[in-house]
């Protein structure tokens, strides 16, 4: 790739063919995302500069990105950024790359959260959910927590990056431990680890080899975190407030059952994602009369 002068369109087409020959999906899109990151432009702006000759330092950097991608490093870890709703977030291998499905968790939270409500993003990772809520629910009091100190560093940096540093209170600890004795929440939203332990080895290499297993491993049946949250959440939600749990494919009914078994949770229902797959299980903390 180096050693000759490259026109932008030629290097893109060449790389797309190369990625496709190696079995990478969306080869052209990935080639474009990596090149846009090298050139510091938006992906669609590449289309306005197809004739642009690339500097040898740009070609060398692109070649390094392509090499990493062939080792199945996710594009977002190579470029260091991931898009989520209206935000561009920093991502490192300390945090899960936020997924488009998780945007539904934010949609449901925005629908159910009272205007100046107090909301907790439990298992916050990169801070994608908490920061979106801070941005899109301007009067909300947003709190976020994760057990990983390294993930929280990334989340806090994202708060700075998005101009929302003052809007989110960050805590490090095991699930609800940081909130014993604190004011209850109007809504708790969580996207906990939910992959069955034995399925981890079968995940795509991008996930299995690069994303943090602490963010993925949901125990023997994938439901370990849901079980704990179902038992503990009602202590931290005001009566009538909401618990929202993102679930993996095929987990909706099992998580619905877990929440329905709690005498302190009520009105359990499932919300689908844009592909009509059950994605968010919703429950309310019982009031004394319910
Ligand atoms: C599936 S990721 C979700 C990250 C982020 N909310 C998102 O949707 O992109 C799960 C997160 O749970 C965190 N986690 C794992 N065990 C935890 C625990 N016991 N208490 C709190 N957070 C935990 C992981 O560090 C990881 O950041």
Tab-separated table of C-alpha atoms and ligand atoms in Angstrom:
chain	number	residue	atom	x	y	z
A	1	UNK	CA	0.000	0.000	0.000
A	2	UNK	CA	2.897	2.381	0.668
A	3	UNK	CA	5.734	2.978	-1.807
A	4	UNK	CA	3.376	4.450	-4.395
A	5	UNK	CA	1.228	7.565	-4.401
A	6	UNK	CA	-2.437	6.886	-3.712
A	7	UNK	CA	-5.567	8.685	-4.785
A	8	UNK	CA	-8.267	8.556	-2.072
A	9	UNK	CA	-10.785	6.619	-4.187
A	10	UNK	CA	-8.190	4.066	-5.281
A	11	UNK	CA	-7.013	3.290	-1.765
A	12	UNK	CA	-10.625	2.957	-0.608
A	13	UNK	CA	-11.556	0.558	-3.385
A	14	UNK	CA	-8.382	-1.420	-2.912
A	15	UNK	CA	-8.931	-1.730	0.841
A	16	UNK	CA	-12.614	-2.631	0.445
A	17	UNK	CA	-11.695	-5.493	-1.880
A	18	UNK	CA	-8.986	-6.608	0.518
A	19	UNK	CA	-11.332	-6.579	3.548
A	20	UNK	CA	-14.001	-8.459	1.558
A	21	UNK	CA	-11.457	-11.069	0.472
A	22	UNK	CA	-10.654	-11.621	4.157
A	23	UNK	CA	-14.330	-12.159	4.981
A	24	UNK	CA	-14.937	-8.885	6.820
A	25	UNK	CA	-18.564	-7.726	6.627
A	26	UNK	CA	-19.440	-4.222	5.405
A	27	UNK	CA	-15.985	-4.021	3.862
A	28	UNK	CA	-16.497	-0.688	2.080
A	29	UNK	CA	-18.042	0.986	5.143
A	30	UNK	CA	-15.183	-0.166	7.358
A	31	UNK	CA	-12.579	1.000	4.846
A	32	UNK	CA	-14.310	4.389	4.773
A	33	UNK	CA	-14.591	4.733	8.561
A	34	UNK	CA	-10.909	4.002	9.021
A	35	UNK	CA	-9.833	6.376	6.261
A	36	UNK	CA	-12.081	9.155	7.582
A	37	UNK	CA	-10.439	8.732	11.002
A	38	UNK	CA	-6.949	8.922	9.483
A	39	UNK	CA	-7.831	12.103	7.579
A	40	UNK	CA	-9.827	13.638	10.447
A	41	UNK	CA	-12.933	14.140	8.299
A	42	UNK	CA	-16.519	12.892	8.417
A	43	UNK	CA	-17.058	9.682	6.450
A	44	UNK	CA	-19.414	11.277	3.935
A	45	UNK	CA	-16.886	14.037	3.262
A	46	UNK	CA	-14.661	11.396	1.675
A	47	UNK	CA	-17.122	11.432	-1.223
A	48	UNK	CA	-16.230	15.055	-1.937
A	49	UNK	CA	-12.505	14.355	-2.227
A	50	UNK	CA	-12.133	11.145	-4.225
A	51	UNK	CA	-9.338	12.674	-6.308
A	52	UNK	CA	-7.346	13.815	-3.284
A	53	UNK	CA	-3.794	12.439	-3.278
A	54	UNK	CA	-2.799	11.010	0.100
A	55	UNK	CA	0.369	12.007	1.861
A	56	UNK	CA	2.723	9.115	2.624
A	57	UNK	CA	2.213	9.635	6.375
A	58	UNK	CA	-1.554	9.251	5.844
A	59	UNK	CA	-1.008	6.066	3.849
A	60	UNK	CA	1.256	4.679	6.578
A	61	UNK	CA	-1.312	5.422	9.274
A	62	UNK	CA	-4.103	3.903	7.204
A	63	UNK	CA	-2.015	0.831	6.625
A	64	UNK	CA	-1.573	0.466	10.390
A	65	UNK	CA	-5.346	0.777	10.931
A	66	UNK	CA	-5.992	-1.817	8.218
A	67	UNK	CA	-3.501	-4.155	9.843
A	68	UNK	CA	-5.301	-3.846	13.185
A	69	UNK	CA	-8.672	-4.428	11.565
A	70	UNK	CA	-7.377	-7.622	9.956
A	71	UNK	CA	-6.488	-8.772	13.455
A	72	UNK	CA	-10.214	-8.242	14.130
A	73	UNK	CA	-9.788	-5.211	16.401
A	74	UNK	CA	-13.202	-3.446	16.269
A	75	UNK	CA	-13.228	-0.268	14.171
A	76	UNK	CA	-14.291	1.761	17.217
A	77	UNK	CA	-11.262	0.676	19.261
A	78	UNK	CA	-8.973	1.508	16.319
A	79	UNK	CA	-10.420	4.975	15.815
A	80	UNK	CA	-11.085	5.456	19.557
A	81	UNK	CA	-14.630	6.732	19.048
A	82	UNK	CA	-18.163	5.356	18.898
A	83	UNK	CA	-21.413	7.088	17.993
A	84	UNK	CA	-24.372	6.764	20.376
A	85	UNK	CA	-27.574	8.756	19.844
A	86	UNK	CA	-26.418	12.393	19.569
A	87	UNK	CA	-23.032	11.780	21.160
A	88	UNK	CA	-19.578	10.861	19.957
A	89	UNK	CA	-17.899	8.931	22.746
A	90	UNK	CA	-14.341	7.873	23.451
A	91	UNK	CA	-14.021	4.106	23.684
A	92	UNK	CA	-11.063	2.016	24.829
A	93	UNK	CA	-10.859	-1.725	25.538
A	94	UNK	CA	-11.824	-0.843	29.142
A	95	UNK	CA	-15.419	-0.288	28.004
A	96	UNK	CA	-17.985	-2.111	25.926
A	97	UNK	CA	-18.602	-0.395	22.592
A	98	UNK	CA	-22.134	1.025	23.005
A	99	UNK	CA	-24.616	-0.785	20.729
A	100	UNK	CA	-27.481	0.728	18.706
A	101	UNK	CA	-29.986	-1.535	20.573
A	102	UNK	CA	-29.140	0.288	23.799
A	103	UNK	CA	-30.573	3.480	22.355
A	104	UNK	CA	-34.001	1.912	23.024
A	105	UNK	CA	-33.169	1.799	26.747
A	106	UNK	CA	-32.674	5.565	26.601
A	107	UNK	CA	-35.909	6.061	24.629
A	108	UNK	CA	-37.931	4.195	27.266
A	109	UNK	CA	-36.174	6.020	30.110
A	110	UNK	CA	-36.949	9.409	28.511
A	111	UNK	CA	-40.589	8.377	28.185
A	112	UNK	CA	-41.003	7.272	31.814
A	113	UNK	CA	-38.698	9.614	33.761
A	114	UNK	CA	-40.446	12.554	35.462
A	115	UNK	CA	-39.138	15.909	34.189
A	116	UNK	CA	-36.705	16.621	37.005
A	117	UNK	CA	-36.442	12.994	38.106
A	118	UNK	CA	-33.441	11.309	39.698
A	119	UNK	CA	-32.126	8.543	37.432
A	120	UNK	CA	-29.412	5.889	37.819
A	121	UNK	CA	-27.496	4.306	34.932
A	122	UNK	CA	-26.348	1.086	36.584
A	123	UNK	CA	-23.396	-0.692	34.869
A	124	UNK	CA	-22.635	2.512	32.969
A	125	UNK	CA	-19.502	1.457	31.014
A	126	UNK	CA	-18.568	4.284	28.613
A	127	UNK	CA	-21.345	6.438	30.113
A	128	UNK	CA	-23.417	6.236	26.914
A	129	UNK	CA	-26.785	5.921	28.670
A	130	UNK	CA	-26.102	8.377	31.505
A	131	UNK	CA	-24.673	11.035	29.206
A	132	UNK	CA	-27.526	10.690	26.711
A	133	UNK	CA	-30.027	11.108	29.534
A	134	UNK	CA	-28.116	14.132	30.820
A	135	UNK	CA	-28.179	15.652	27.352
A	136	UNK	CA	-31.751	14.813	26.420
A	137	UNK	CA	-33.457	15.237	29.798
A	138	UNK	CA	-32.052	18.628	30.705
A	139	UNK	CA	-33.675	18.839	34.152
A	140	UNK	CA	-32.922	15.275	35.279
A	141	UNK	CA	-30.524	14.465	38.106
A	142	UNK	CA	-28.283	11.816	36.545
A	143	UNK	CA	-26.201	9.325	38.518
A	144	UNK	CA	-24.095	6.509	37.045
A	145	UNK	CA	-22.124	3.597	38.450
A	146	UNK	CA	-19.841	0.792	37.371
A	147	UNK	CA	-17.669	-1.685	39.235
A	148	UNK	CA	-14.756	-1.039	36.847
A	149	UNK	CA	-12.602	1.935	37.841
A	150	UNK	CA	-11.018	1.852	34.355
A	151	UNK	CA	-14.449	2.075	32.692
A	152	UNK	CA	-15.400	4.974	34.952
A	153	UNK	CA	-12.291	6.880	33.887
A	154	UNK	CA	-13.469	6.576	30.285
A	155	UNK	CA	-17.017	7.572	31.256
A	156	UNK	CA	-15.792	10.657	33.116
A	157	UNK	CA	-13.600	11.623	30.148
A	158	UNK	CA	-16.699	11.287	27.977
A	159	UNK	CA	-18.535	13.645	30.317
A	160	UNK	CA	-15.810	16.225	29.657
A	161	UNK	CA	-15.733	15.502	25.941
A	162	UNK	CA	-19.499	16.006	25.604
A	163	UNK	CA	-19.635	19.127	27.780
A	164	UNK	CA	-21.763	17.228	30.322
A	165	UNK	CA	-19.193	16.750	33.096
A	166	UNK	CA	-21.239	18.712	35.622
A	167	UNK	CA	-24.445	16.854	34.793
A	168	UNK	CA	-23.529	13.320	35.921
A	169	UNK	CA	-22.457	12.052	39.350
A	170	UNK	CA	-20.193	8.999	38.922
A	171	UNK	CA	-19.763	6.144	41.432
A	172	UNK	CA	-17.561	3.065	41.512
A	173	UNK	CA	-18.873	-0.095	43.170
A	174	UNK	CA	-20.663	-3.412	42.961
A	175	UNK	CA	-24.214	-2.835	41.644
A	176	UNK	CA	-26.193	-0.934	44.311
A	177	UNK	CA	-23.429	-0.870	46.967
A	178	UNK	CA	-22.614	2.842	46.399
A	179	UNK	CA	-26.256	3.787	47.046
A	180	UNK	CA	-27.004	2.248	50.442
A	181	UNK	CA	-28.686	4.959	52.499
A	182	UNK	CA	-28.937	7.463	49.629
A	183	UNK	CA	-32.081	9.085	48.249
A	184	UNK	CA	-34.112	6.626	46.107
A	185	UNK	CA	-34.264	6.957	42.327
A	186	UNK	CA	-37.289	7.702	40.159
A	187	UNK	CA	-35.863	5.388	37.531
A	188	UNK	CA	-33.022	2.892	37.280
A	189	UNK	CA	-31.822	1.810	33.828
A	190	UNK	CA	-29.276	-0.958	33.351
A	191	UNK	CA	-27.610	-2.822	30.527
A	192	UNK	CA	-25.826	-5.451	32.626
A	193	UNK	CA	-23.508	-8.221	31.357
A	194	UNK	CA	-25.776	-10.911	29.889
A	195	UNK	CA	-23.810	-13.406	27.793
A	196	UNK	CA	-23.936	-17.010	29.049
A	197	UNK	CA	-20.476	-17.863	30.324
A	198	UNK	CA	-20.084	-20.868	28.013
A	199	UNK	CA	-21.116	-18.783	24.976
A	200	UNK	CA	-18.232	-16.324	25.407
A	201	UNK	CA	-15.846	-18.565	23.464
A	202	UNK	CA	-18.235	-18.608	20.481
A	203	UNK	CA	-18.593	-14.830	20.166
A	204	UNK	CA	-17.189	-13.008	17.141
A	205	UNK	CA	-13.446	-12.405	17.609
A	206	UNK	CA	-14.063	-8.633	17.709
A	207	UNK	CA	-16.099	-9.141	20.876
A	208	UNK	CA	-14.441	-12.199	22.408
A	209	UNK	CA	-10.851	-11.028	22.003
A	210	UNK	CA	-11.156	-7.268	22.539
A	211	UNK	CA	-14.218	-6.239	24.581
A	212	UNK	CA	-13.952	-6.541	28.394
A	213	UNK	CA	-15.325	-9.866	29.638
A	214	UNK	CA	-16.416	-8.060	32.797
A	215	UNK	CA	-18.938	-6.279	30.551
A	216	UNK	CA	-20.128	-9.477	28.880
A	217	UNK	CA	-20.105	-12.436	31.261
A	218	UNK	CA	-23.568	-12.921	32.712
A	219	UNK	CA	-22.734	-16.138	34.560
A	220	UNK	CA	-23.770	-19.725	33.914
A	221	UNK	CA	-27.165	-18.935	32.328
A	222	UNK	CA	-26.512	-15.282	31.424
A	223	UNK	CA	-29.058	-14.148	34.015
A	224	UNK	CA	-26.869	-13.724	37.114
A	225	UNK	CA	-27.017	-9.916	37.090
A	226	UNK	CA	-30.762	-9.825	36.386
A	227	UNK	CA	-31.335	-12.116	39.370
A	228	UNK	CA	-29.382	-9.846	41.693
A	229	UNK	CA	-30.987	-6.690	40.322
A	230	UNK	CA	-34.485	-8.211	40.635
A	231	UNK	CA	-33.795	-8.928	44.307
A	232	UNK	CA	-32.152	-5.627	45.232
A	233	UNK	CA	-33.546	-2.898	42.973
A	234	UNK	CA	-36.764	-2.137	44.880
A	235	UNK	CA	-34.708	-0.897	47.857
A	236	UNK	CA	-33.344	1.891	45.653
A	237	UNK	CA	-36.437	2.995	43.698
A	238	UNK	CA	-39.124	5.244	45.133
A	239	UNK	CA	-42.608	3.616	45.228
A	240	UNK	CA	-44.101	3.896	41.727
A	241	UNK	CA	-40.681	4.488	40.141
A	242	UNK	CA	-39.308	2.385	37.306
A	243	UNK	CA	-36.722	-0.314	36.672
A	244	UNK	CA	-35.590	-0.744	33.049
A	245	UNK	CA	-33.382	-3.654	32.038
A	246	UNK	CA	-31.917	-4.192	28.587
A	247	UNK	CA	-31.926	-7.886	27.685
A	248	UNK	CA	-30.062	-9.996	25.137
A	249	UNK	CA	-31.788	-11.812	22.286
A	250	UNK	CA	-34.111	-14.491	23.659
A	251	UNK	CA	-33.830	-13.376	27.310
A	252	UNK	CA	-36.977	-11.236	27.518
A	253	UNK	CA	-39.362	-13.860	28.932
A	254	UNK	CA	-36.865	-15.160	31.492
A	255	UNK	CA	-36.114	-11.658	32.795
A	256	UNK	CA	-39.819	-10.799	32.792
A	257	UNK	CA	-40.384	-13.892	34.987
A	258	UNK	CA	-37.572	-12.910	37.344
A	259	UNK	CA	-39.008	-9.439	37.884
A	260	UNK	CA	-42.579	-10.755	38.176
A	261	UNK	CA	-41.441	-13.061	41.003
A	262	UNK	CA	-40.468	-10.068	43.136
A	263	UNK	CA	-43.296	-9.013	45.430
A	264	UNK	CA	-41.901	-5.509	45.417
A	265	UNK	CA	-42.047	-5.057	41.640
A	266	UNK	CA	-45.203	-4.754	39.583
A	267	UNK	CA	-46.568	-3.939	36.083
A	268	UNK	CA	-43.818	-5.923	34.349
A	269	UNK	CA	-43.794	-5.455	30.555
A	270	UNK	CA	-41.428	-5.845	27.609
A	271	UNK	CA	-40.572	-3.198	25.017
A	272	UNK	CA	-39.232	-4.212	21.577
A	273	UNK	CA	-36.333	-2.663	19.683
A	274	UNK	CA	-36.521	-1.329	16.114
A	275	UNK	CA	-36.224	-4.904	14.801
A	276	UNK	CA	-39.228	-5.896	16.946
A	277	UNK	CA	-36.998	-8.004	19.209
A	278	UNK	CA	-37.901	-7.819	22.946
A	279	UNK	CA	-35.173	-5.521	24.267
A	280	UNK	CA	-36.153	-3.672	27.445
A	281	UNK	CA	-38.019	-5.203	30.392
A	282	UNK	CA	-39.817	-2.568	32.455
A	283	UNK	CA	-41.170	-2.911	36.016
A	284	UNK	CA	-42.452	-0.489	38.651
A	285	UNK	CA	-41.595	-0.448	42.321
A	286	UNK	CA	-44.761	-1.388	44.178
A	287	UNK	CA	-46.573	1.260	46.180
A	288	UNK	CA	-48.100	0.158	49.482
A	289	UNK	CA	-51.530	-0.138	47.860
A	290	UNK	CA	-50.373	-1.970	44.697
B	1	LIG	C1	-22.953	-4.614	28.955
B	1	LIG	S1	-21.862	-3.415	29.654
B	1	LIG	C2	-22.877	-1.978	29.499
B	1	LIG	C3	-22.095	-0.704	29.367
B	1	LIG	C4	-22.950	0.505	28.960
B	1	LIG	N1	-24.035	0.736	29.895
B	1	LIG	C5	-23.512	0.320	27.569
B	1	LIG	O1	-24.699	0.015	27.450
B	1	LIG	O2	-22.772	0.469	26.586
B	1	LIG	C6	-21.963	-3.854	31.353
B	1	LIG	C7	-21.156	-3.016	32.325
B	1	LIG	O3	-21.378	-3.571	33.636
B	1	LIG	C8	-20.204	-3.400	34.412
B	1	LIG	N2	-20.270	-4.324	35.551
B	1	LIG	C9	-19.938	-5.636	35.588
B	1	LIG	N3	-20.139	-6.134	36.823
B	1	LIG	C10	-20.619	-5.122	37.586
B	1	LIG	C11	-21.002	-5.010	38.947
B	1	LIG	N4	-20.953	-6.062	39.779
B	1	LIG	N5	-21.447	-3.808	39.398
B	1	LIG	C12	-21.495	-2.727	38.551
B	1	LIG	N6	-21.133	-2.772	37.256
B	1	LIG	C13	-20.702	-3.962	36.772
B	1	LIG	C14	-19.080	-3.647	33.437
B	1	LIG	O4	-17.887	-3.073	33.885
B	1	LIG	C15	-19.650	-2.986	32.156
B	1	LIG	O5	-19.206	-1.657	32.046
